[in-house]
Short mmCIF file of C-alpha atoms in Angstrom, two decimals:
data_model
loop_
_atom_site.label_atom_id
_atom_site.label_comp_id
_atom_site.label_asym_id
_atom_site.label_seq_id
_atom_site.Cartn_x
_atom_site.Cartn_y
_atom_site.Cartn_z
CA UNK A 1295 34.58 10.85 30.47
CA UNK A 1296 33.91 7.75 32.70
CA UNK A 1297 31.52 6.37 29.76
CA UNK A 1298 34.41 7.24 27.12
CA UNK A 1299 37.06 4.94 29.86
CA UNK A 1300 34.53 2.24 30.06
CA UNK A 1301 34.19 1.86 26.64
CA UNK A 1302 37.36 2.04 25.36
CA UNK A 1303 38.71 -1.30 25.66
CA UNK A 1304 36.05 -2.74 23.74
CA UNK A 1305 38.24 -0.98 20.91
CA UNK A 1306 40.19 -4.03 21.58
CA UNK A 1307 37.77 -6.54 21.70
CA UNK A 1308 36.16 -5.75 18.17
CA UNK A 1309 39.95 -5.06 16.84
CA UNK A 1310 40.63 -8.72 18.08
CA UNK A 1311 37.27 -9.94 16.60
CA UNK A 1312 38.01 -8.48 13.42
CA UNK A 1313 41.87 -9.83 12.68
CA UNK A 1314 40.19 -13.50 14.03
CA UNK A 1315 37.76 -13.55 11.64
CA UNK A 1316 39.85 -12.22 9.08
CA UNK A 1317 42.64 -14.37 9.24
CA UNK A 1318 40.68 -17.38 9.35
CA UNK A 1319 38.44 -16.40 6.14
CA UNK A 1320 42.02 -16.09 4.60
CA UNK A 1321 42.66 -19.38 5.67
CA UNK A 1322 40.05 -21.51 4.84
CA UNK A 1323 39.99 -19.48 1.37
CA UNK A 1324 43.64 -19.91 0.30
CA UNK A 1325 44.96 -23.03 1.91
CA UNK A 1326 43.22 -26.98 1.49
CA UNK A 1327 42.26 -28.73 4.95
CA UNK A 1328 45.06 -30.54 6.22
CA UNK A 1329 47.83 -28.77 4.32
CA UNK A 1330 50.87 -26.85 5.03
CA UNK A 1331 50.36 -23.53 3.32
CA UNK A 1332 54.02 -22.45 4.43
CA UNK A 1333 57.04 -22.99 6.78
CA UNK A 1334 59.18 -20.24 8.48
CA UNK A 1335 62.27 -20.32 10.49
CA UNK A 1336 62.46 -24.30 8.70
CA UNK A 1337 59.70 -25.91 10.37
CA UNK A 1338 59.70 -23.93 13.65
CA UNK A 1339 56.18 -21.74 12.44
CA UNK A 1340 53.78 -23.31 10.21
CA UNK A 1341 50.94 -21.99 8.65
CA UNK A 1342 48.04 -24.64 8.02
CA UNK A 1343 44.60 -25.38 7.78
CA UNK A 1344 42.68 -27.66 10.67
CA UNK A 1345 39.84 -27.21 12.04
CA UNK A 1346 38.95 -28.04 16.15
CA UNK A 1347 35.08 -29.34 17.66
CA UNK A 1348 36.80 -29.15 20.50
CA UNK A 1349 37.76 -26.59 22.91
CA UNK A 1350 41.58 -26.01 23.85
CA UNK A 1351 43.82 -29.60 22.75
CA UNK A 1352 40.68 -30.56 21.21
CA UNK A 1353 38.76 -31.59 24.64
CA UNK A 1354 35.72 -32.78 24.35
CA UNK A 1355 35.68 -33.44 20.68
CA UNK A 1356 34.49 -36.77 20.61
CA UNK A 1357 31.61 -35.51 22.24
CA UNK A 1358 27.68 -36.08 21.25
CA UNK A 1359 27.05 -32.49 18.83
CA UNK A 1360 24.18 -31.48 21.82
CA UNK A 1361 26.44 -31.75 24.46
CA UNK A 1362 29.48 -29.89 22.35
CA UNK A 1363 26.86 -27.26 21.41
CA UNK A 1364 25.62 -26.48 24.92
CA UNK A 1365 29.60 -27.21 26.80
CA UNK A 1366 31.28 -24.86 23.96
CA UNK A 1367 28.66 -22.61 22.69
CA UNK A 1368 26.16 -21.68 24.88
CA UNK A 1369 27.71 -21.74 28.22
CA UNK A 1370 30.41 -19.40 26.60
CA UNK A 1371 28.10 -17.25 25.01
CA UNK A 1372 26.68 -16.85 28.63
CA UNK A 1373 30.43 -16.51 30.32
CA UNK A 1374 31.22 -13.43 27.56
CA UNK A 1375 28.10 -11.69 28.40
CA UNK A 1376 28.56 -11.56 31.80
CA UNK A 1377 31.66 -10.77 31.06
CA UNK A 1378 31.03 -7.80 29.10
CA UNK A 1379 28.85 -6.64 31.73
CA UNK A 1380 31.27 -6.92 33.76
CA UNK A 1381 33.45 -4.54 32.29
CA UNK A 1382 31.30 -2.21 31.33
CA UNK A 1383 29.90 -2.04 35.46
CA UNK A 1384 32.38 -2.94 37.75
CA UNK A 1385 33.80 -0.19 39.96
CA UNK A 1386 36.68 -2.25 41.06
CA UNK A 1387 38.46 -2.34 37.79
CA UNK A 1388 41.12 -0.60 36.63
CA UNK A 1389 41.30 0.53 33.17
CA UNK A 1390 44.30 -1.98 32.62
CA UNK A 1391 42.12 -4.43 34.05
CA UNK A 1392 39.56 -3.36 31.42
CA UNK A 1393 41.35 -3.71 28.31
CA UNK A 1394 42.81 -7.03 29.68
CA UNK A 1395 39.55 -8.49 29.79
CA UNK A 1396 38.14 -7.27 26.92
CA UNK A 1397 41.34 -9.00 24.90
CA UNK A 1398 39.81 -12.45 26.31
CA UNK A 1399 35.95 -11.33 25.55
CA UNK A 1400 37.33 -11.01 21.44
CA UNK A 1401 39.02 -14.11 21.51
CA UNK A 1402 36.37 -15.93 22.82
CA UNK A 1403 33.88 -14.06 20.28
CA UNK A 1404 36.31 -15.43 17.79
CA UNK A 1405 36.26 -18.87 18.31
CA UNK A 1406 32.10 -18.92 19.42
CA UNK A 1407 31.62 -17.47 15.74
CA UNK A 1408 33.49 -20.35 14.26
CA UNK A 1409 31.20 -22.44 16.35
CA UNK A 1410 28.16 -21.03 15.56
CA UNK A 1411 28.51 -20.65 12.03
CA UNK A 1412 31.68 -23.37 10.19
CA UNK A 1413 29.94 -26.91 10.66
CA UNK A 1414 33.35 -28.29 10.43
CA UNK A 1415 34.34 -26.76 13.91
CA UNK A 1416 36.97 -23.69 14.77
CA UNK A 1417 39.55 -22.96 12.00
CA UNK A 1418 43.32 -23.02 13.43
CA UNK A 1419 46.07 -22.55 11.57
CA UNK A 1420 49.11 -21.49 13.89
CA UNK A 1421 51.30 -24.28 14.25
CA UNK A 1422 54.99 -24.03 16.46
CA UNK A 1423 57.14 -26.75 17.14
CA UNK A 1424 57.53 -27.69 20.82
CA UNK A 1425 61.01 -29.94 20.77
CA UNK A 1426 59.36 -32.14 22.66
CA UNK A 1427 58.62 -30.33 25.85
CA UNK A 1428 55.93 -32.49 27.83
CA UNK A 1429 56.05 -34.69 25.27
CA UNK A 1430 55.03 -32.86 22.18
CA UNK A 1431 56.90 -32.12 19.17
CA UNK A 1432 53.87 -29.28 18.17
CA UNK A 1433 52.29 -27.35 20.00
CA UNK A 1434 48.61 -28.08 19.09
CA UNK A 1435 47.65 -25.39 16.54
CA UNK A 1436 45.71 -22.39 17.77
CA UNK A 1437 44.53 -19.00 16.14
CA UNK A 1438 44.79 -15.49 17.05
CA UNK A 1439 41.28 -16.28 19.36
CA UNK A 1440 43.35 -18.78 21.41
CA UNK A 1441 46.44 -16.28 21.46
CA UNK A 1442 44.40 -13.53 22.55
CA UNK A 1443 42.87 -15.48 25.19
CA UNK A 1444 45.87 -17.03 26.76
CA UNK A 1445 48.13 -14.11 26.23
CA UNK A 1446 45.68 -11.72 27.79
CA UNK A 1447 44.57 -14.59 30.83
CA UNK A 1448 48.49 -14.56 31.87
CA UNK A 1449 48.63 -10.59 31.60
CA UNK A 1450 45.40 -10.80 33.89
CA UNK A 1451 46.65 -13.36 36.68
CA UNK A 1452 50.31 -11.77 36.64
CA UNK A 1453 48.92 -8.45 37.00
CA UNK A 1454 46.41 -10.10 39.90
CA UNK A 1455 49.39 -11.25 41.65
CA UNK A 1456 52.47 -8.72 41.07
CA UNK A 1457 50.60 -4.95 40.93
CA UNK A 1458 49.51 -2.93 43.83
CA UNK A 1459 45.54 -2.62 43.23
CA UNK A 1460 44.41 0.58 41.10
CA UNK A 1461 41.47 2.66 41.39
CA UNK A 1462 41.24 3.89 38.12
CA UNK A 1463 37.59 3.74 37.07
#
């Protein structure tokens, strides 16, 4: 039973891995680089096709390709495998906890693929208008990797800060 719990959540992770992956294939197979494949809500959500050497707002992607391979590829590679450890072996967790984290190890899967294997950098392709909040009339586009990450980092911090501590190994 404890093996079953500690497992689980990596459910998650590969489900996450798997619509990433997916999506972008779809992407980068049906819509031309630099193009607006479609518009909903008028311009609000836009589907397109960029692609990111960077990490999040595109730090770092003027960098030398050594120092972008080891800053986004390796070092993450190393992060999500102790971080997959982690939830596999920690006492401390709670299950919650568990499935949080293993929504931000598939995300970051997702985008250290795209690394690894698309020479042209990450594929994104979510694009939401901002009205100029800080400055920005976009949001800079993302993909369901960066959505999973951030969504499930905020769900981990808030649930750090607000919920009493469970023991629920």
């Amino acid at each position: 039973m404890i093996e079953r719990k500690r497992l689980s959540p990596f459910m998650l992770t590969a489900g996450i891995l798997a619509v990433d992956q997916a999506t972008k294939a779809l992407v980068v197979r049906n819509i031309p680089y630099n193009s607006i494949a479609v518009s909903f809500f008028g311009d609000f959500l836009r589907i397109i096709h960029e692609r990111n050497k960077g990490a999040a707002f595109s730090i770092g992607h003027g960098f030398p390709d050594a120092v972008r391979f080891i800053i986004f590829s390796i070092i993450p590679i190393i992060v999500i495998g102790w971080l997959i450890y982690y939830i596999y072996t920690a006492k401390e967790l709670s299950q919650r906890d568990r499935w949080i984290l293993a929504g931000i190890a598939g995300g970051g899967m997702g985008n250290i693929i795209d690394r690894l294997f698309r020479a042209d950098g990450v594929v994104d392709f979510i694009d939401v208008k901002f009205y100029g909040i800080f400055g920005m009339e976009r949001w800079p586009t993302f993909n369901i990797a960066d959505a999973s990450v951030v969504v499930c980092g905020i769900l981990f911090v808030l649930c750090m800060v607000f919920s009493p501590k469970e023991k629920n190994q």
